[in-house]
mmCIF file of C-alpha atoms in Angstrom:
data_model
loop_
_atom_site.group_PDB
_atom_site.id
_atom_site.type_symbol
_atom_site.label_atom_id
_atom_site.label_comp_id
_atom_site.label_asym_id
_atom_site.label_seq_id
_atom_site.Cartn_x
_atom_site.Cartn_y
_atom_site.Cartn_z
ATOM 1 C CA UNK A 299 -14.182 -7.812 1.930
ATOM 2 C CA UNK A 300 -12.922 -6.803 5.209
ATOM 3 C CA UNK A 301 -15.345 -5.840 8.611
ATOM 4 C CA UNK A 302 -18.210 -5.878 5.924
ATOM 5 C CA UNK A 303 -16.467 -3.396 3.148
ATOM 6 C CA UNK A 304 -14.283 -3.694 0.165
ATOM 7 C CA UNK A 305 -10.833 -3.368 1.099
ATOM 8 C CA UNK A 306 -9.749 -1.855 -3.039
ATOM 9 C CA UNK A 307 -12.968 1.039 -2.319
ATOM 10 C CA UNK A 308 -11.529 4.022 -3.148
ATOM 11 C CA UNK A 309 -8.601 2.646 -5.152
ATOM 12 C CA UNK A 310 -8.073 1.899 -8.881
ATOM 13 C CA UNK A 311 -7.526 -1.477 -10.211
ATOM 14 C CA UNK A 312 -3.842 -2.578 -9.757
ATOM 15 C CA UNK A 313 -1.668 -3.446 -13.339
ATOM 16 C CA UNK A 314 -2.759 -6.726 -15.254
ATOM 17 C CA UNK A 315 0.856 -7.974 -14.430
ATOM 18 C CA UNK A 316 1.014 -8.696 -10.783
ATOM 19 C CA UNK A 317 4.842 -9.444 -11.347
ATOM 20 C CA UNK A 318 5.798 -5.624 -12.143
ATOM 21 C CA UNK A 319 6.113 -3.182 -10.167
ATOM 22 C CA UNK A 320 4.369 0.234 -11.681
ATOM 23 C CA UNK A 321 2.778 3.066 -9.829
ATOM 24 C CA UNK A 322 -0.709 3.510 -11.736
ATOM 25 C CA UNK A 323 -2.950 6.721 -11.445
ATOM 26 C CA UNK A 324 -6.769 6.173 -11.686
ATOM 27 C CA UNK A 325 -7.999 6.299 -14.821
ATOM 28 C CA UNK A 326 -11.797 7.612 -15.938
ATOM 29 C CA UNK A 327 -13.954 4.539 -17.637
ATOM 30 C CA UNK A 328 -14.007 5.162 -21.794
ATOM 31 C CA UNK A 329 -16.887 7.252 -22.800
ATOM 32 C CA UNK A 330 -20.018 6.245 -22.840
ATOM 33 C CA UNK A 331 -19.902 3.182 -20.681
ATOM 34 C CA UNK A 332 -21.371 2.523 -17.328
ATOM 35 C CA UNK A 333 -19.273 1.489 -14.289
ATOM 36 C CA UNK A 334 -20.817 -1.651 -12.226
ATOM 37 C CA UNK A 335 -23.739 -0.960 -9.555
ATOM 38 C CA UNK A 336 -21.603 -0.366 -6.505
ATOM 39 C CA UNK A 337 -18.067 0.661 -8.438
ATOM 40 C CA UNK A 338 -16.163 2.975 -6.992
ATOM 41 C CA UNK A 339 -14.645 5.568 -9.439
ATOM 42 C CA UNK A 340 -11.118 6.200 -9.164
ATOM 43 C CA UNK A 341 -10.023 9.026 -7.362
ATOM 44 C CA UNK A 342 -9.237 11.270 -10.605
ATOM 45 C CA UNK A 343 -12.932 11.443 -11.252
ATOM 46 C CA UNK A 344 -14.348 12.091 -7.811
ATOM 47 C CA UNK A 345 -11.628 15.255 -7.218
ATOM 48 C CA UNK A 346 -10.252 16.151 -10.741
ATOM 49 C CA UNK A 347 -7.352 18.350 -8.816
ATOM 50 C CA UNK A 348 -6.219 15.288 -6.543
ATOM 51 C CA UNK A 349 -3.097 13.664 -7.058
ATOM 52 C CA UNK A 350 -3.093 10.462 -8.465
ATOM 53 C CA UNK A 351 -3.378 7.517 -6.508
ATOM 54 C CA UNK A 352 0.043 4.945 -6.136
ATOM 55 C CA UNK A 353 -0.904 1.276 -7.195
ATOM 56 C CA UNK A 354 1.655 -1.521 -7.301
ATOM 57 C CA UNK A 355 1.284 -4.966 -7.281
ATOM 58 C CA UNK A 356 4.244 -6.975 -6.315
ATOM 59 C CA UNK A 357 5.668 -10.495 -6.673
ATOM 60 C CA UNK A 358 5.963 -12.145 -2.881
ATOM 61 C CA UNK A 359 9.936 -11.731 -3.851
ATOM 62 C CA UNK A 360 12.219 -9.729 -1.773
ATOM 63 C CA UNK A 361 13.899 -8.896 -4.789
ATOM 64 C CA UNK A 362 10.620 -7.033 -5.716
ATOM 65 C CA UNK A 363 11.180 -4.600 -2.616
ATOM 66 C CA UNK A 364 13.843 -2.325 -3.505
ATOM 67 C CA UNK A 365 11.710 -1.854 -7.254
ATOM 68 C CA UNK A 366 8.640 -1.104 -5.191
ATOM 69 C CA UNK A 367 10.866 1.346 -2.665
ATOM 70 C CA UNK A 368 11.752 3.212 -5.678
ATOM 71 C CA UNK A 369 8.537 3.733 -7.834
ATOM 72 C CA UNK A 370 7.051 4.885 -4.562
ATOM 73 C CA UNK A 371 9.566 7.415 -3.829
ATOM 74 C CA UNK A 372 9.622 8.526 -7.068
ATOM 75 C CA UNK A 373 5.741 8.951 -6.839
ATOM 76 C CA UNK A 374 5.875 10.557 -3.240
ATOM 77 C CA UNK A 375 8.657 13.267 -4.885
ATOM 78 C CA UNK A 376 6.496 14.412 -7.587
ATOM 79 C CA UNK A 377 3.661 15.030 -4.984
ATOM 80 C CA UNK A 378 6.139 17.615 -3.439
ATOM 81 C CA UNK A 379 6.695 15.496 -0.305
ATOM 82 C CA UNK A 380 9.824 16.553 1.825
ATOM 83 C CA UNK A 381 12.816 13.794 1.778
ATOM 84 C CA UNK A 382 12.656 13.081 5.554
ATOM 85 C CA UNK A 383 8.731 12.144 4.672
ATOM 86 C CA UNK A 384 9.703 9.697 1.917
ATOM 87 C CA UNK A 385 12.696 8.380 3.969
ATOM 88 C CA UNK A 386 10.503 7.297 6.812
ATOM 89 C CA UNK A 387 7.346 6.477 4.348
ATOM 90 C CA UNK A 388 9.726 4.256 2.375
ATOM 91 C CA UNK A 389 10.755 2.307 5.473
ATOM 92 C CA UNK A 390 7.902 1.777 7.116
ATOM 93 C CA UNK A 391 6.328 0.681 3.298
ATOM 94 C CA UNK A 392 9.680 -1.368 2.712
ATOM 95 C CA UNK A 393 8.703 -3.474 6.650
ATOM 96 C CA UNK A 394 4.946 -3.694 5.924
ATOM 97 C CA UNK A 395 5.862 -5.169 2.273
ATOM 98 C CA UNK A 396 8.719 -7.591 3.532
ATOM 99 C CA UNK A 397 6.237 -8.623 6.473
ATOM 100 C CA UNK A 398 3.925 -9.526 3.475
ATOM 101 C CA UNK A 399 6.082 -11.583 2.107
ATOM 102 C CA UNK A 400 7.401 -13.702 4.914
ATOM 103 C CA UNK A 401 5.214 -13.893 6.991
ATOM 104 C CA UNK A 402 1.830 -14.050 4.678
ATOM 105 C CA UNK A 403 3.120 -15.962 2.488
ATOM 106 C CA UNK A 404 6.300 -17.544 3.706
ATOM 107 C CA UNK A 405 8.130 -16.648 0.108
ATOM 108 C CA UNK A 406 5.321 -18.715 -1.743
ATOM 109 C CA UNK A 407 5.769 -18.240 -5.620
ATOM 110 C CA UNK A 408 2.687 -16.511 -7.807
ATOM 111 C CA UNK A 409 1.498 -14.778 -4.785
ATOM 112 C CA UNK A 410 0.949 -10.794 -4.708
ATOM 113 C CA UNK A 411 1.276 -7.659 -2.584
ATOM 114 C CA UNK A 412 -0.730 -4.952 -3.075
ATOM 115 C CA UNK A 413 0.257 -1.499 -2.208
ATOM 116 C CA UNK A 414 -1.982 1.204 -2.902
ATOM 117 C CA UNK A 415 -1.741 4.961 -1.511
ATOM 118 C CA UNK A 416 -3.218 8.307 -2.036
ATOM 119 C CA UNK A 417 -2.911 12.031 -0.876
ATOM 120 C CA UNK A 418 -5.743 13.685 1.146
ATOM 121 C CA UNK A 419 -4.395 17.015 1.858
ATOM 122 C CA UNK A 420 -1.230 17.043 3.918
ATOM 123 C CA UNK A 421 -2.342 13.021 4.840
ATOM 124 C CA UNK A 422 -0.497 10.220 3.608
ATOM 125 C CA UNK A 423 -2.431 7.123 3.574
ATOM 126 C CA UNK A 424 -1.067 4.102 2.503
ATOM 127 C CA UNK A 425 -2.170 0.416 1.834
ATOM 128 C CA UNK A 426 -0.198 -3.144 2.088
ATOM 129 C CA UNK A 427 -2.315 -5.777 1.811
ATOM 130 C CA UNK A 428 -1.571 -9.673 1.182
ATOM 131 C CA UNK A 429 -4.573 -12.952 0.683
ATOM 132 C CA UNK A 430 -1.807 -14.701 2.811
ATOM 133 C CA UNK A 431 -2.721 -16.475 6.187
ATOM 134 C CA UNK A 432 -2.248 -14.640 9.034
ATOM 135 C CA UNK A 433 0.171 -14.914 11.831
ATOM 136 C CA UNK A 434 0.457 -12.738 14.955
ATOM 137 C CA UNK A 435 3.718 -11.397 16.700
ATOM 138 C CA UNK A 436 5.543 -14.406 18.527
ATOM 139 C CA UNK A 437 5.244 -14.798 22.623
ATOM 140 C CA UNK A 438 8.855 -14.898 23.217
ATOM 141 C CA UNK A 439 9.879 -11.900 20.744
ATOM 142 C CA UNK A 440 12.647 -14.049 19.508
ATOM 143 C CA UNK A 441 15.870 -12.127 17.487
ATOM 144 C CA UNK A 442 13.330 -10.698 15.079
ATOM 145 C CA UNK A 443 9.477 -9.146 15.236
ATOM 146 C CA UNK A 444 10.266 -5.480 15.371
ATOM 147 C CA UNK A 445 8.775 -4.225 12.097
ATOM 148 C CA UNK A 446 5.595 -3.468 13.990
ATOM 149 C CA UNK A 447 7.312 -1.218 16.095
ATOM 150 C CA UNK A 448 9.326 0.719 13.697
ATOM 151 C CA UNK A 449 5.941 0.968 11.264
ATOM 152 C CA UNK A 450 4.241 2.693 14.557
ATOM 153 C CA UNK A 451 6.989 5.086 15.772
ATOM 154 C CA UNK A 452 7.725 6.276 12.249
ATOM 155 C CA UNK A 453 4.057 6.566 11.089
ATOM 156 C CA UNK A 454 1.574 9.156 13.032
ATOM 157 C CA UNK A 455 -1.153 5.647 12.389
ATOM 158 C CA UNK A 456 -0.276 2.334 11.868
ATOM 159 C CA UNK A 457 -3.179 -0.603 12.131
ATOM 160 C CA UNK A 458 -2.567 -3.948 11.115
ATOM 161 C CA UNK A 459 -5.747 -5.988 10.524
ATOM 162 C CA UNK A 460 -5.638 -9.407 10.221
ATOM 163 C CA UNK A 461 -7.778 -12.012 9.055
ATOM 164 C CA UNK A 462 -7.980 -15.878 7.680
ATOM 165 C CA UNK A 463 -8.413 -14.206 4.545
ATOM 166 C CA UNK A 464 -5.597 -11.902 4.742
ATOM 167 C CA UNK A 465 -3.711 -8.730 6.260
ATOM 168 C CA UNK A 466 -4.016 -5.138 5.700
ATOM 169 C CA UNK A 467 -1.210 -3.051 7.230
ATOM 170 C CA UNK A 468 -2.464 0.815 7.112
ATOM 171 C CA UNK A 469 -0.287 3.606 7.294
ATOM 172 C CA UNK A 470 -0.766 7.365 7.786
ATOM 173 C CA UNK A 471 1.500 9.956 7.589
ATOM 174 C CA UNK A 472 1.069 13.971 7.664
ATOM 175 C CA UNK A 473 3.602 15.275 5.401
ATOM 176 C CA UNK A 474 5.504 18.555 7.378
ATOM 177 C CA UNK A 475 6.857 19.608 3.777
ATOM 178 C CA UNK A 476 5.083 18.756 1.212
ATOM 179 C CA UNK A 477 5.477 21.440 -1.763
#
């Protein structure tokens, strides 16, 4: 929970493997059972003509960035977005995961990013979250620190919310050629 709501509302569940790297669309609960009081259905069911939602879940690895790059450009190209779109999506994705990482959980082992995003229209929204402690930009700037910056002047939003429990980078984009 983040600012009193669930931070996965909206979202399907992410794969049972947290150490591969698969975009997942939402999928409908079997016939004739009953979601949970207070579930959320998956986007599919809500909008049956929306595209499917992007769900990976990532080993804290850097090695697991370039897999995660590439299953989200392949799902941002079959939405019709233009390459200059996915270029800067993928980059700004690719700082917000690597920030994850590092700087959440300093390259601990058996931890997990999430990254979940969906279509609304021409908007772009996109989710990087970590359970790793938080650590704000450093005083002096240092040699480093400028993923923040390139996330905001690439993205048209970019809010970073973090908390004990963990950070949320959110990212919004209007695609200009989505087809």
């Amino acid at each position: 929970m983040t600012g009193g709501r669930d931070r996965d509302a909206g979202f399907p569940d992410p794969p049972a493997d947290p150490h591969r790297t698969t975009p997942r669309a939402g999928t409908a609960p079997p016939a004739g059972t009953t979601p949970p009081a207070g579930a959320v259905p998956p986007n599919d069911t809500v909008d049956p003509d929306a595209p499917p939602a992007f769900r990976a879940a990532l080993a804290a690895d850097p090695a697991q960035l370039s897999p995660t790059r590439e299953a989200l450009r392949a799902w941002l190209t079959t939405l019709g977005a233009g390459e200059a779109d996915v270029e800067v999506a993928l980059i700004a994705v690719g700082e917000a995961c690597a920030n994850a990482i590092e700087h959440g959980y300093r390259f601990a082992a058996g931890s997990t990013v999430l990254v979940r995003g969906r279509l609304r229209g021409d908007r772009l929204e996109i989710e990087v979250s970590d359970t790793g402690g938080w650590r704000g930009p450093r005083p002096d700037g240092g040699d480093r620190g400028r993923g923040e910056l390139i996330m905001t002047r690439l993205m048209d939003e970019a809010r970073i919310d973090g908390t004990p429990e963990g950070t949320t980078v959110r990212l919004v984009k209007h695609l200009a050629d989505l087809g």
